[in-house]
Amino acid sequence: MSTPEKASRAFNYDLDYRNLNLREQPELYRVGKGEMGVLLVRPYRDEILPHWRFKTPDIARESSEKIYAMFLDYKAANDFIGMDMARKFLQMGYTRARRYANHASGQKYDGPVPDDKKGQSGAHGREQLPRTEDPVKAESARIFYAKYLQAREDPEYKKQRKEWQEKWG
């Protein structure tokens, strides 16, 4: 894939998401990688975020089931962006619960992010803090991961994702 094609598929962080409704302007949405844009894309963020919780396995189960039900509702409405955003929230439930399962504080690295690296992921020369396994958060992560896989592997989702990327990049 050439560089311009990769760029067209990348999540565009330069849009004014606070004032955009991507249900009304779907052509602006890009899937990106992983969870990119999960906390930006409106109105989906505002619809899904209130249900996103992972503190305990019971809370994670209720949350992941609600978000997966929303995924199915978006699917029934033929709303690919909604499906993809629900998938991203399920993935984020897994990754964040896993982070807290490994690091009670949620901090993976020692010390602050250097000023010139803010907004970028990575160690940036910082030491990784020791891992400690929290079995409660690990179970929450497993619950979210199972629902994330259900969404990610849904045949209709996969079909629509491929079509979306072919049409919009």
N, CA, C and O atoms as a DFTB+ gen file, in Angstrom:
676 C
 N C O
     1  1       0.852      -1.176       0.000
     2  2       0.000       0.000       0.000
     3  2       0.896       1.236       0.000
     4  3       1.856       1.313       0.767
     5  1       0.587       2.181      -0.842
     6  2       1.413       3.384      -0.927
     7  2       1.145       4.311       0.245
     8  3       0.160       4.157       0.967
     9  1       2.024       5.261       0.420
    10  2       1.905       6.198       1.540
    11  2       0.615       7.016       1.488
    12  3      -0.039       7.156       2.521
    13  1       0.208       7.578       0.306
    14  2      -1.066       8.325       0.284
    15  2      -2.257       7.461       0.674
    16  3      -3.175       7.936       1.343
    17  1      -2.253       6.166       0.252
    18  2      -3.357       5.287       0.638
    19  2      -3.371       5.055       2.135
    20  3      -4.435       5.046       2.754
    21  1      -2.190       4.865       2.726
    22  2      -2.118       4.690       4.179
    23  2      -2.607       5.939       4.882
    24  3      -3.342       5.856       5.866
    25  1      -2.204       7.095       4.382
    26  2      -2.619       8.357       4.997
    27  2      -4.126       8.532       4.934
    28  3      -4.730       9.049       5.874
    29  1      -4.748       8.102       3.826
    30  2      -6.195       8.266       3.699
    31  2      -6.950       7.355       4.651
    32  3      -8.096       7.642       4.995
    33  1      -6.323       6.247       5.088
    34  2      -6.961       5.325       6.022
    35  2      -6.693       5.696       7.474
    36  3      -7.360       5.195       8.379
    37  1      -5.727       6.565       7.694
    38  2      -5.366       6.944       9.058
    39  2      -6.486       7.760       9.688
    40  3      -7.207       8.487       9.004
    41  1      -6.619       7.624      11.003
    42  2      -7.613       8.427      11.707
    43  2      -7.171       9.880      11.662
    44  3      -6.014      10.185      11.950
    45  1      -8.074      10.771      11.305
    46  2      -7.741      12.184      11.154
    47  2      -7.984      12.935      12.465
    48  3      -9.124      13.238      12.816
    49  1      -6.906      13.228      13.174
    50  2      -7.013      13.945      14.444
    51  2      -7.151      15.452      14.255
    52  3      -7.327      16.180      15.232
    53  1      -7.075      15.928      13.027
    54  2      -7.122      17.369      12.770
    55  2      -8.537      17.918      12.633
    56  3      -8.714      19.135      12.582
    57  1      -9.543      17.059      12.571
    58  2     -10.923      17.542      12.445
    59  2     -11.404      18.147      13.766
    60  3     -10.896      17.810      14.835
    61  1     -12.375      19.030      13.676
    62  2     -12.945      19.692      14.856
    63  2     -14.074      18.812      15.413
    64  3     -15.255      19.080      15.192
    65  1     -13.685      17.758      16.137
    66  2     -14.654      16.768      16.600
    67  2     -15.673      17.335      17.581
    68  3     -16.783      16.812      17.687
    69  1     -15.318      18.381      18.289
    70  2     -16.292      18.967      19.233
    71  2     -17.511      19.520      18.515
    72  3     -18.602      19.583      19.082
    73  1     -17.322      19.918      17.268
    74  2     -18.420      20.521      16.512
    75  2     -18.869      19.673      15.324
    76  3     -19.633      20.140      14.479
    77  1     -18.400      18.440      15.259
    78  2     -18.779      17.552      14.162
    79  2     -19.771      16.497      14.644
    80  3     -19.652      15.973      15.751
    81  1     -20.732      16.200      13.808
    82  2     -21.634      15.079      14.029
    83  2     -21.375      14.113      12.887
    84  3     -21.813      14.340      11.759
    85  1     -20.662      13.032      13.183
    86  2     -20.278      12.115      12.116
    87  2     -21.417      11.217      11.660
    88  3     -21.267      10.482      10.684
    89  1     -22.525      11.261      12.332
    90  2     -23.716      10.592      11.807
    91  2     -24.250      11.417      10.626
    92  3     -24.801      10.864       9.674
    93  1     -24.083      12.729      10.699
    94  2     -24.528      13.609       9.621
    95  2     -23.469      13.777       8.527
    96  3     -23.800      14.099       7.386
    97  1     -22.199      13.559       8.875
    98  2     -21.114      13.676       7.904
    99  2     -20.236      12.416       7.938
   100  3     -19.048      12.491       8.254
   101  1     -20.823      11.268       7.615
   102  2     -20.095      10.005       7.758
   103  2     -18.866       9.900       6.868
   104  3     -17.933       9.165       7.193
   105  1     -18.847      10.613       5.764
   106  2     -17.716      10.528       4.849
   107  2     -16.401      10.989       5.482
   108  3     -15.329      10.705       4.948
   109  1     -16.470      11.693       6.608
   110  2     -15.267      12.164       7.299
   111  2     -14.656      11.117       8.226
   112  3     -13.517      11.272       8.665
   113  1     -15.395      10.060       8.526
   114  2     -14.919       9.051       9.475
   115  2     -13.876       8.145       8.849
   116  3     -14.032       7.684       7.718
   117  1     -12.811       7.897       9.595
   118  2     -11.793       6.918       9.216
   119  2     -11.652       5.938      10.364
   120  3     -11.636       6.337      11.529
   121  1     -11.549       4.659      10.042
   122  2     -11.452       3.613      11.049
   123  2     -10.166       3.755      11.856
   124  3     -10.189       3.663      13.084
   125  1      -9.047       3.979      11.173
   126  2      -7.759       4.045      11.857
   127  2      -7.372       2.674      12.387
   128  3      -7.882       1.652      11.930
   129  1      -6.465       2.664      13.356
   130  2      -5.998       1.414      13.957
   131  2      -6.520       1.309      15.385
   132  3      -6.590       2.305      16.104
   133  1      -6.878       0.118      15.782
   134  2      -7.249      -0.133      17.171
   135  2      -8.355       0.766      17.672
   136  3      -9.465       0.766      17.139
   137  1      -8.041       1.536      18.708
   138  2      -9.029       2.380      19.390
   139  2      -8.975       3.845      18.950
   140  3      -9.591       4.702      19.583
   141  1      -8.257       4.133      17.891
   142  2      -8.069       5.527      17.468
   143  2      -9.397       6.271      17.397
   144  3     -10.347       5.809      16.764
   145  1      -9.453       7.427      18.054
   146  2     -10.614       8.299      17.981
   147  2     -11.786       7.909      18.848
   148  3     -12.839       8.543      18.789
   149  1     -11.623       6.879      19.651
   150  2     -12.761       6.361      20.417
   151  2     -13.392       7.428      21.313
   152  3     -14.605       7.410      21.525
   153  1     -12.601       8.343      21.835
   154  2     -13.155       9.368      22.729
   155  2     -13.429      10.694      22.014
   156  3     -13.667      11.713      22.662
   157  1     -13.396      10.677      20.689
   158  2     -13.619      11.903      19.925
   159  2     -14.895      11.898      19.092
   160  3     -15.584      12.915      19.012
   161  1     -15.215      10.774      18.476
   162  2     -16.241      10.723      17.441
   163  2     -17.636      10.832      18.035
   164  3     -18.111       9.947      18.746
   165  1     -18.272      11.952      17.714
   166  2     -19.627      12.221      18.196
   167  2     -20.621      11.998      17.068
   168  3     -20.270      12.180      15.903
   169  1     -21.824      11.618      17.373
   170  2     -22.474      11.495      18.667
   171  2     -22.232      10.140      19.343
   172  3     -22.702       9.908      20.457
   173  1     -21.505       9.257      18.676
   174  2     -21.328       7.886      19.175
   175  2     -20.647       7.848      20.542
   176  3     -21.063       7.106      21.432
   177  1     -19.606       8.649      20.697
   178  2     -18.924       8.694      21.998
   179  2     -19.914       9.011      23.105
   180  3     -19.911       8.371      24.157
   181  1     -20.758      10.000      22.863
   182  2     -21.716      10.428      23.886
   183  2     -22.775       9.360      24.164
   184  3     -23.318       9.300      25.267
   185  1     -23.070       8.524      23.180
   186  2     -24.049       7.457      23.352
   187  2     -23.459       6.259      24.097
   188  3     -24.139       5.644      24.919
   189  1     -22.199       5.927      23.814
   190  2     -21.600       4.699      24.347
   191  2     -20.866       4.920      25.668
   192  3     -20.954       4.089      26.572
   193  1     -20.148       6.027      25.785
   194  2     -19.292       6.273      26.955
   195  2     -19.998       6.120      28.305
   196  3     -19.399       5.563      29.225
   197  1     -21.239       6.584      28.469
   198  2     -21.884       6.429      29.785
   199  2     -22.025       4.981      30.248
   200  3     -22.223       4.727      31.436
   201  1     -21.924       4.036      29.323
   202  2     -22.094       2.619      29.662
   203  2     -20.770       1.885      29.842
   204  3     -20.762       0.695      30.157
   205  1     -19.663       2.571      29.649
   206  2     -18.332       1.941      29.631
   207  2     -17.737       1.926      31.037
   208  3     -17.333       2.967      31.556
   209  1     -17.684       0.734      31.656
   210  2     -17.145       0.571      33.014
   211  2     -16.490      -0.801      33.133
   212  3     -16.906      -1.747      32.463
   213  1     -15.458      -0.919      33.987
   214  2     -14.762      -2.202      34.117
   215  2     -14.214      -2.465      35.512
   216  3     -13.355      -3.332      35.672
   217  1     -14.682      -1.744      36.523
   218  2     -14.105      -1.834      37.869
   219  2     -14.122      -3.243      38.447
   220  3     -13.146      -3.678      39.058
   221  1     -15.228      -3.955      38.255
   222  2     -15.347      -5.338      38.752
   223  2     -15.859      -6.210      37.607
   224  3     -16.382      -5.688      36.622
   225  1     -15.716      -7.518      37.723
   226  2     -16.254      -8.390      36.674
   227  2     -17.764      -8.216      36.455
   228  3     -18.220      -8.246      35.312
   229  1     -18.537      -8.036      37.517
   230  2     -19.981      -7.836      37.337
   231  2     -20.265      -6.559      36.567
   232  3     -21.107      -6.542      35.669
   233  1     -19.561      -5.488      36.920
   234  2     -19.729      -4.214      36.206
   235  2     -19.260      -4.360      34.762
   236  3     -19.919      -3.866      33.846
   237  1     -18.132      -5.031      34.550
   238  2     -17.602      -5.238      33.196
   239  2     -18.577      -6.063      32.358
   240  3     -18.775      -5.774      31.178
   241  1     -19.184      -7.078      32.953
   242  2     -20.139      -7.922      32.228
   243  2     -21.346      -7.089      31.792
   244  3     -21.753      -7.134      30.631
   245  1     -21.909      -6.336      32.727
   246  2     -23.066      -5.492      32.399
   247  2     -22.698      -4.469      31.320
   248  3     -23.450      -4.266      30.367
   249  1     -21.540      -3.833      31.477
   250  2     -21.084      -2.821      30.533
   251  2     -20.843      -3.415      29.148
   252  3     -21.334      -2.888      28.149
   253  1     -20.092      -4.502      29.090
   254  2     -19.758      -5.088      27.794
   255  2     -21.007      -5.624      27.094
   256  3     -21.113      -5.546      25.870
   257  1     -21.940      -6.160      27.855
   258  2     -23.186      -6.639      27.255
   259  2     -24.016      -5.484      26.701
   260  3     -24.607      -5.604      25.628
   261  1     -24.064      -4.371      27.424
   262  2     -24.794      -3.190      26.949
   263  2     -24.142      -2.628      25.687
   264  3     -24.833      -2.298      24.723
   265  1     -22.827      -2.520      25.694
   266  2     -22.132      -1.973      24.525
   267  2     -22.272      -2.924      23.333
   268  3     -22.427      -2.475      22.198
   269  1     -22.218      -4.216      23.585
   270  2     -22.414      -5.171      22.488
   271  2     -23.852      -5.092      21.954
   272  3     -24.071      -5.216      20.749
   273  1     -24.820      -4.890      22.834
   274  2     -26.208      -4.711      22.389
   275  2     -26.314      -3.449      21.522
   276  3     -27.057      -3.428      20.541
   277  1     -25.579      -2.413      21.884
   278  2     -25.553      -1.201      21.063
   279  2     -24.923      -1.506      19.700
   280  3     -25.394      -1.023      18.671
   281  1     -23.862      -2.304      19.701
   282  2     -23.243      -2.744      18.445
   283  2     -24.301      -3.395      17.552
   284  3     -24.392      -3.093      16.362
   285  1     -25.093      -4.284      18.137
   286  2     -26.133      -4.972      17.362
   287  2     -27.214      -4.001      16.887
   288  3     -27.737      -4.147      15.782
   289  1     -27.552      -3.007      17.721
   290  2     -28.522      -1.991      17.308
   291  2     -27.986      -1.172      16.133
   292  3     -28.709      -0.913      15.172
   293  1     -26.725      -0.766      16.213
   294  2     -26.103      -0.031      15.103
   295  2     -26.080      -0.908      13.849
   296  3     -26.324      -0.426      12.743
   297  1     -25.790      -2.168      14.028
   298  2     -25.775      -3.118      12.909
   299  2     -27.158      -3.192      12.255
   300  3     -27.274      -3.140      11.031
   301  1     -28.196      -3.312      13.074
   302  2     -29.562      -3.383      12.555
   303  2     -29.942      -2.107      11.806
   304  3     -30.745      -2.146      10.873
   305  1     -29.368      -0.982      12.214
   306  2     -29.642       0.298      11.573
   307  2     -28.707       0.553      10.384
   308  3     -28.759       1.616       9.766
   309  1     -27.850      -0.431      10.070
   310  2     -26.868      -0.298       8.999
   311  2     -25.968       0.925       9.226
   312  3     -25.645       1.657       8.290
   313  1     -25.575       1.127      10.475
   314  2     -24.735       2.266      10.882
   315  2     -23.330       1.745      11.175
   316  3     -23.019       1.367      12.305
   317  1     -22.484       1.730      10.142
   318  2     -21.139       1.186      10.320
   319  2     -20.328       1.957      11.359
   320  3     -19.626       1.344      12.163
   321  1     -20.409       3.276      11.359
   322  2     -19.611       4.048      12.318
   323  2     -20.001       3.657      13.741
   324  3     -19.127       3.482      14.590
   325  1     -21.284       3.520      14.010
   326  2     -21.728       3.088      15.330
   327  2     -21.194       1.720      15.690
   328  3     -20.752       1.496      16.817
   329  1     -21.233       0.790      14.723
   330  2     -20.682      -0.545      14.966
   331  2     -19.194      -0.452      15.304
   332  3     -18.724      -1.082      16.251
   333  1     -18.463       0.335      14.524
   334  2     -17.023       0.431      14.734
   335  2     -16.699       1.112      16.060
   336  3     -15.759       0.718      16.751
   337  1     -17.466       2.117      16.409
   338  2     -17.238       2.794      17.689
   339  2     -17.555       1.866      18.862
   340  3     -16.828       1.871      19.856
   341  1     -18.614       1.079      18.769
   342  2     -18.916       0.105      19.827
   343  2     -17.785      -0.912      19.930
   344  3     -17.374      -1.278      21.031
   345  1     -17.284      -1.368      18.786
   346  2     -16.146      -2.292      18.778
   347  2     -14.941      -1.653      19.460
   348  3     -14.240      -2.315      20.226
   349  1     -14.695      -0.373      19.188
   350  2     -13.557       0.320      19.806
   351  2     -13.734       0.433      21.323
   352  3     -12.767       0.273      22.067
   353  1     -14.939       0.703      21.784
   354  2     -15.174       0.774      23.232
   355  2     -14.988      -0.583      23.887
   356  3     -14.470      -0.663      25.000
   357  1     -15.399      -1.650      23.216
   358  2     -15.168      -2.988      23.760
   359  2     -13.666      -3.281      23.820
   360  3     -13.176      -3.845      24.798
   361  1     -12.951      -2.898      22.779
   362  2     -11.501      -3.087      22.774
   363  2     -10.849      -2.257      23.878
   364  3      -9.943      -2.730      24.564
   365  1     -11.308      -1.027      24.045
   366  2     -10.753      -0.170      25.085
   367  2     -11.084      -0.706      26.476
   368  3     -10.275      -0.564      27.393
   369  1     -12.244      -1.314      26.651
   370  2     -12.558      -1.952      27.925
   371  2     -11.541      -3.027      28.256
   372  3     -11.085      -3.140      29.393
   373  1     -11.192      -3.813      27.249
   374  2     -10.172      -4.844      27.436
   375  2      -8.809      -4.226      27.759
   376  3      -8.173      -4.601      28.744
   377  1      -8.364      -3.281      26.932
   378  2      -7.003      -2.756      27.118
   379  2      -6.865      -1.979      28.428
   380  3      -5.834      -2.071      29.095
   381  1      -7.883      -1.222      28.796
   382  2      -7.780      -0.453      30.045
   383  2      -7.874      -1.364      31.265
   384  3      -7.128      -1.182      32.227
   385  1      -8.764      -2.323      31.240
   386  2      -8.845      -3.271      32.361
   387  2      -7.535      -4.041      32.481
   388  3      -7.062      -4.302      33.587
   389  1      -6.948      -4.404      31.339
   390  2      -5.661      -5.118      31.344
   391  2      -4.568      -4.220      31.937
   392  3      -3.724      -4.687      32.702
   393  1      -4.591      -2.929      31.579
   394  2      -3.598      -1.990      32.124
   395  2      -3.691      -1.956      33.649
   396  3      -2.672      -2.027      34.338
   397  1      -4.915      -1.846      34.177
   398  2      -5.093      -1.804      35.633
   399  2      -4.852      -3.168      36.272
   400  3      -4.495      -3.242      37.448
   401  1      -5.038      -4.231      35.529
   402  2      -4.702      -5.561      36.048
   403  2      -3.193      -5.689      36.237
   404  3      -2.731      -6.345      37.170
   405  1      -2.438      -5.066      35.355
   406  2      -0.975      -5.129      35.410
   407  2      -0.347      -4.066      36.312
   408  3       0.711      -4.293      36.899
   409  1      -0.998      -2.910      36.421
   410  2      -0.456      -1.769      37.176
   411  2      -1.608      -1.123      37.941
   412  3      -2.447      -0.451      37.342
   413  1      -1.654      -1.317      39.237
   414  2      -2.784      -0.850      40.047
   415  2      -3.072       0.636      39.853
   416  3      -4.230       1.054      39.884
   417  1      -2.024       1.434      39.653
   418  2      -2.215       2.881      39.486
   419  2      -2.696       3.234      38.086
   420  3      -3.155       4.351      37.849
   421  1      -2.594       2.287      37.158
   422  2      -2.900       2.580      35.763
   423  2      -1.707       3.169      35.028
   424  3      -1.755       3.348      33.811
   425  1      -0.643       3.471      35.748
   426  2       0.575       4.037      35.167
   427  2       1.513       2.897      34.795
   428  3       1.898       2.100      35.651
   429  1       1.875       2.821      33.536
   430  2       2.763       1.768      33.065
   431  2       4.232       2.160      33.207
   432  3       5.090       1.305      33.427
   433  1       4.519       3.464      33.078
   434  2       5.900       3.939      33.097
   435  2       6.139       4.881      34.269
   436  3       5.223       5.549      34.750
   437  1       7.390       4.920      34.715
   438  2       7.787       5.766      35.832
   439  2       8.038       7.184      35.347
   440  3       8.811       7.407      34.415
   441  1       7.380       8.133      35.986
   442  2       7.618       9.534      35.662
   443  2       6.675      10.080      34.608
   444  3       5.948       9.333      33.953
   445  1       6.701      11.408      34.454
   446  2       5.797      12.063      33.499
   447  2       6.265      11.874      32.056
   448  3       7.433      11.582      31.797
   449  1       5.335      12.044      31.135
   450  2       5.653      12.029      29.711
   451  2       6.438      13.306      29.409
   452  3       6.021      14.392      29.813
   453  1       7.558      13.192      28.712
   454  2       8.297      14.413      28.354
   455  2       7.410      15.370      27.560
   456  3       6.569      14.932      26.776
   457  1       7.596      16.671      27.761
   458  2       6.745      17.681      27.117
   459  2       6.656      17.518      25.603
   460  3       5.589      17.712      25.020
   461  1       7.763      17.165      24.969
   462  2       7.759      17.044      23.512
   463  2       7.157      15.723      23.024
   464  3       7.085      15.484      21.819
   465  1       6.727      14.871      23.949
   466  2       6.144      13.569      23.583
   467  2       4.689      13.438      24.006
   468  3       4.095      12.374      23.833
   469  1       4.105      14.490      24.552
   470  2       2.714      14.425      25.008
   471  2       1.791      14.091      23.832
   472  3       1.943      14.625      22.733
   473  1       0.843      13.207      24.085
   474  2      -0.087      12.777      23.056
   475  2       0.412      11.603      22.233
   476  3      -0.298      11.102      21.361
   477  1       1.636      11.164      22.511
   478  2       2.199      10.017      21.804
   479  2       2.322       8.858      22.792
   480  3       2.651       9.065      23.960
   481  1       2.062       7.662      22.330
   482  2       2.210       6.521      23.216
   483  2       3.654       6.059      23.223
   484  3       4.405       6.326      22.285
   485  1       4.037       5.371      24.275
   486  2       5.377       4.812      24.351
   487  2       6.086       5.178      25.636
   488  3       5.621       6.021      26.404
   489  1       7.227       4.528      25.861
   490  2       7.998       4.715      27.091
   491  2       8.744       6.034      27.096
   492  3       8.880       6.659      28.148
   493  1       9.231       6.471      25.939
   494  2       9.993       7.727      25.824
   495  2      11.134       7.781      26.825
   496  3      11.374       8.805      27.465
   497  1      11.835       6.655      26.948
   498  2      13.003       6.607      27.822
   499  2      12.704       6.348      29.287
   500  3      13.627       6.245      30.094
   501  1      11.442       6.241      29.644
   502  2      11.082       5.990      31.037
   503  2      11.109       4.498      31.322
   504  3      10.862       3.680      30.436
   505  1      11.410       4.156      32.560
   506  2      11.406       2.745      32.979
   507  2       9.969       2.255      33.133
   508  3       9.091       2.998      33.571
   509  1       9.742       0.992      32.767
   510  2       8.429       0.396      32.982
   511  2       8.315       0.008      34.450
   512  3       9.227      -0.588      35.023
   513  1       7.188       0.354      35.043
   514  2       6.945       0.010      36.439
   515  2       6.728      -1.500      36.570
   516  3       6.307      -2.147      35.611
   517  1       7.012      -2.064      37.745
   518  2       6.810      -3.510      37.927
   519  2       5.341      -3.888      37.751
   520  3       4.440      -3.137      38.124
   521  1       5.123      -5.064      37.176
   522  2       3.763      -5.562      36.978
   523  2       3.311      -6.320      38.218
   524  3       4.070      -7.076      38.826
   525  1       2.065      -6.098      38.569
   526  2       1.419      -6.873      39.623
   527  2       0.071      -7.313      39.068
   528  3      -0.641      -6.508      38.466
   529  1      -0.283      -8.553      39.258
   530  2      -1.531      -9.074      38.694
   531  2      -2.690      -8.856      39.655
   532  3      -2.681      -9.362      40.778
   533  1      -3.680      -8.104      39.210
   534  2      -4.927      -7.914      39.951
   535  2      -5.947      -8.853      39.311
   536  3      -6.416      -8.584      38.205
   537  1      -6.297      -9.947      39.985
   538  2      -7.190     -10.936      39.362
   539  2      -8.589     -10.397      39.053
   540  3      -9.244     -10.883      38.132
   541  1      -9.052      -9.403      39.807
   542  2     -10.372      -8.821      39.543
   543  2     -10.362      -8.072      38.215
   544  3     -11.247      -8.260      37.382
   545  1      -9.355      -7.220      38.023
   546  2      -9.267      -6.468      36.766
   547  2      -8.939      -7.403      35.602
   548  3      -9.396      -7.183      34.480
   549  1      -8.150      -8.443      35.865
   550  2      -7.834      -9.408      34.811
   551  2      -9.113     -10.101      34.333
   552  3      -9.274     -10.335      33.135
   553  1     -10.014     -10.428      35.245
   554  2     -11.296     -11.038      34.863
   555  2     -12.144     -10.032      34.090
   556  3     -12.791     -10.399      33.109
   557  1     -12.150      -8.774      34.515
   558  2     -12.866      -7.735      33.760
   559  2     -12.328      -7.653      32.339
   560  3     -13.098      -7.527      31.386
   561  1     -11.012      -7.723      32.197
   562  2     -10.389      -7.676      30.868
   563  2     -10.843      -8.862      30.022
   564  3     -11.168      -8.691      28.847
   565  1     -10.871     -10.055      30.600
   566  2     -11.304     -11.245      29.856
   567  2     -12.751     -11.104      29.372
   568  3     -13.083     -11.513      28.259
   569  1     -13.599     -10.527      30.209
   570  2     -15.010     -10.334      29.848
   571  2     -15.123      -9.394      28.648
   572  3     -15.834      -9.685      27.686
   573  1     -14.416      -8.267      28.715
   574  2     -14.449      -7.317      27.595
   575  2     -13.835      -7.927      26.338
   576  3     -14.327      -7.708      25.231
   577  1     -12.764      -8.689      26.510
   578  2     -12.091      -9.269      25.348
   579  2     -13.020     -10.209      24.582
   580  3     -13.023     -10.218      23.351
   581  1     -13.789     -10.982      25.298
   582  2     -14.722     -11.910      24.649
   583  2     -15.757     -11.151      23.814
   584  3     -16.059     -11.553      22.690
   585  1     -16.295     -10.068      24.352
   586  2     -17.291      -9.274      23.606
   587  2     -16.631      -8.530      22.447
   588  3     -17.217      -8.402      21.372
   589  1     -15.414      -8.043      22.668
   590  2     -14.664      -7.379      21.604
   591  2     -14.478      -8.340      20.417
   592  3     -14.681      -7.956      19.266
   593  1     -14.094      -9.585      20.706
   594  2     -13.914     -10.560      19.627
   595  2     -15.222     -10.843      18.901
   596  3     -15.235     -10.996      17.680
   597  1     -16.329     -10.913      19.650
   598  2     -17.629     -11.126      19.010
   599  2     -17.911     -10.018      18.005
   600  3     -18.354     -10.283      16.888
   601  1     -17.654      -8.782      18.404
   602  2     -17.899      -7.650      17.506
   603  2     -16.910      -7.665      16.345
   604  3     -17.312      -7.538      15.189
   605  1     -15.648      -7.815      16.636
   606  2     -14.609      -7.749      15.603
   607  2     -14.779      -8.831      14.539
   608  3     -14.506      -8.601      13.361
   609  1     -15.230     -10.005      14.960
   610  2     -15.350     -11.131      14.042
   611  2     -16.743     -11.285      13.441
   612  3     -16.983     -12.220      12.677
   613  1     -17.655     -10.391      13.772
   614  2     -19.000     -10.452      13.210
   615  2     -18.900     -10.349      11.678
   616  3     -18.311      -9.395      11.169
   617  1     -19.465     -11.312      10.939
   618  2     -19.325     -11.295       9.475
   619  2     -19.853     -10.021       8.816
   620  3     -19.234      -9.510       7.883
   621  1     -20.967      -9.511       9.281
   622  2     -21.521      -8.288       8.694
   623  2     -20.631      -7.087       9.005
   624  3     -20.439      -6.223       8.150
   625  1     -20.091      -7.026      10.215
   626  2     -19.153      -5.952      10.565
   627  2     -17.932      -6.007       9.644
   628  3     -17.511      -4.986       9.100
   629  1     -17.369      -7.197       9.474
   630  2     -16.177      -7.345       8.632
   631  2     -16.472      -6.921       7.191
   632  3     -15.646      -6.277       6.544
   633  1     -17.647      -7.285       6.701
   634  2     -18.052      -6.912       5.340
   635  2     -18.180      -5.388       5.233
   636  3     -17.650      -4.776       4.305
   637  1     -18.887      -4.787       6.192
   638  2     -19.079      -3.339       6.134
   639  2     -17.765      -2.579       6.325
   640  3     -17.555      -1.535       5.707
   641  1     -16.892      -3.094       7.167
   642  2     -15.593      -2.437       7.381
   643  2     -14.789      -2.420       6.077
   644  3     -14.206      -1.402       5.703
   645  1     -14.773      -3.557       5.403
   646  2     -14.042      -3.648       4.132
   647  2     -14.644      -2.673       3.112
   648  3     -13.915      -1.939       2.446
   649  1     -15.966      -2.672       2.996
   650  2     -16.643      -1.766       2.060
   651  2     -16.377      -0.307       2.414
   652  3     -16.153       0.521       1.531
   653  1     -16.403       0.010       3.727
   654  2     -16.170       1.382       4.176
   655  2     -14.768       1.842       3.784
   656  3     -14.582       2.937       3.255
   657  1     -13.800       0.992       4.051
   658  2     -12.426       1.363       3.756
   659  2     -12.186       1.479       2.239
   660  3     -11.393       2.313       1.802
   661  1     -12.856       0.659       1.455
   662  2     -12.729       0.778       0.007
   663  2     -13.368       2.072      -0.510
   664  3     -12.859       2.694      -1.442
   665  1     -14.482       2.468       0.101
   666  2     -15.190       3.663      -0.348
   667  2     -14.562       4.958       0.183
   668  3     -14.360       5.909      -0.572
   669  1     -14.256       4.987       1.481
   670  2     -13.852       6.231       2.124
   671  2     -12.369       6.280       2.492
   672  3     -11.838       7.350       2.790
   673  1     -11.711       5.145       2.473
   674  2     -10.289       5.129       2.843
   675  2     -10.055       4.685       4.247
   676  3      -8.909       4.625       4.692
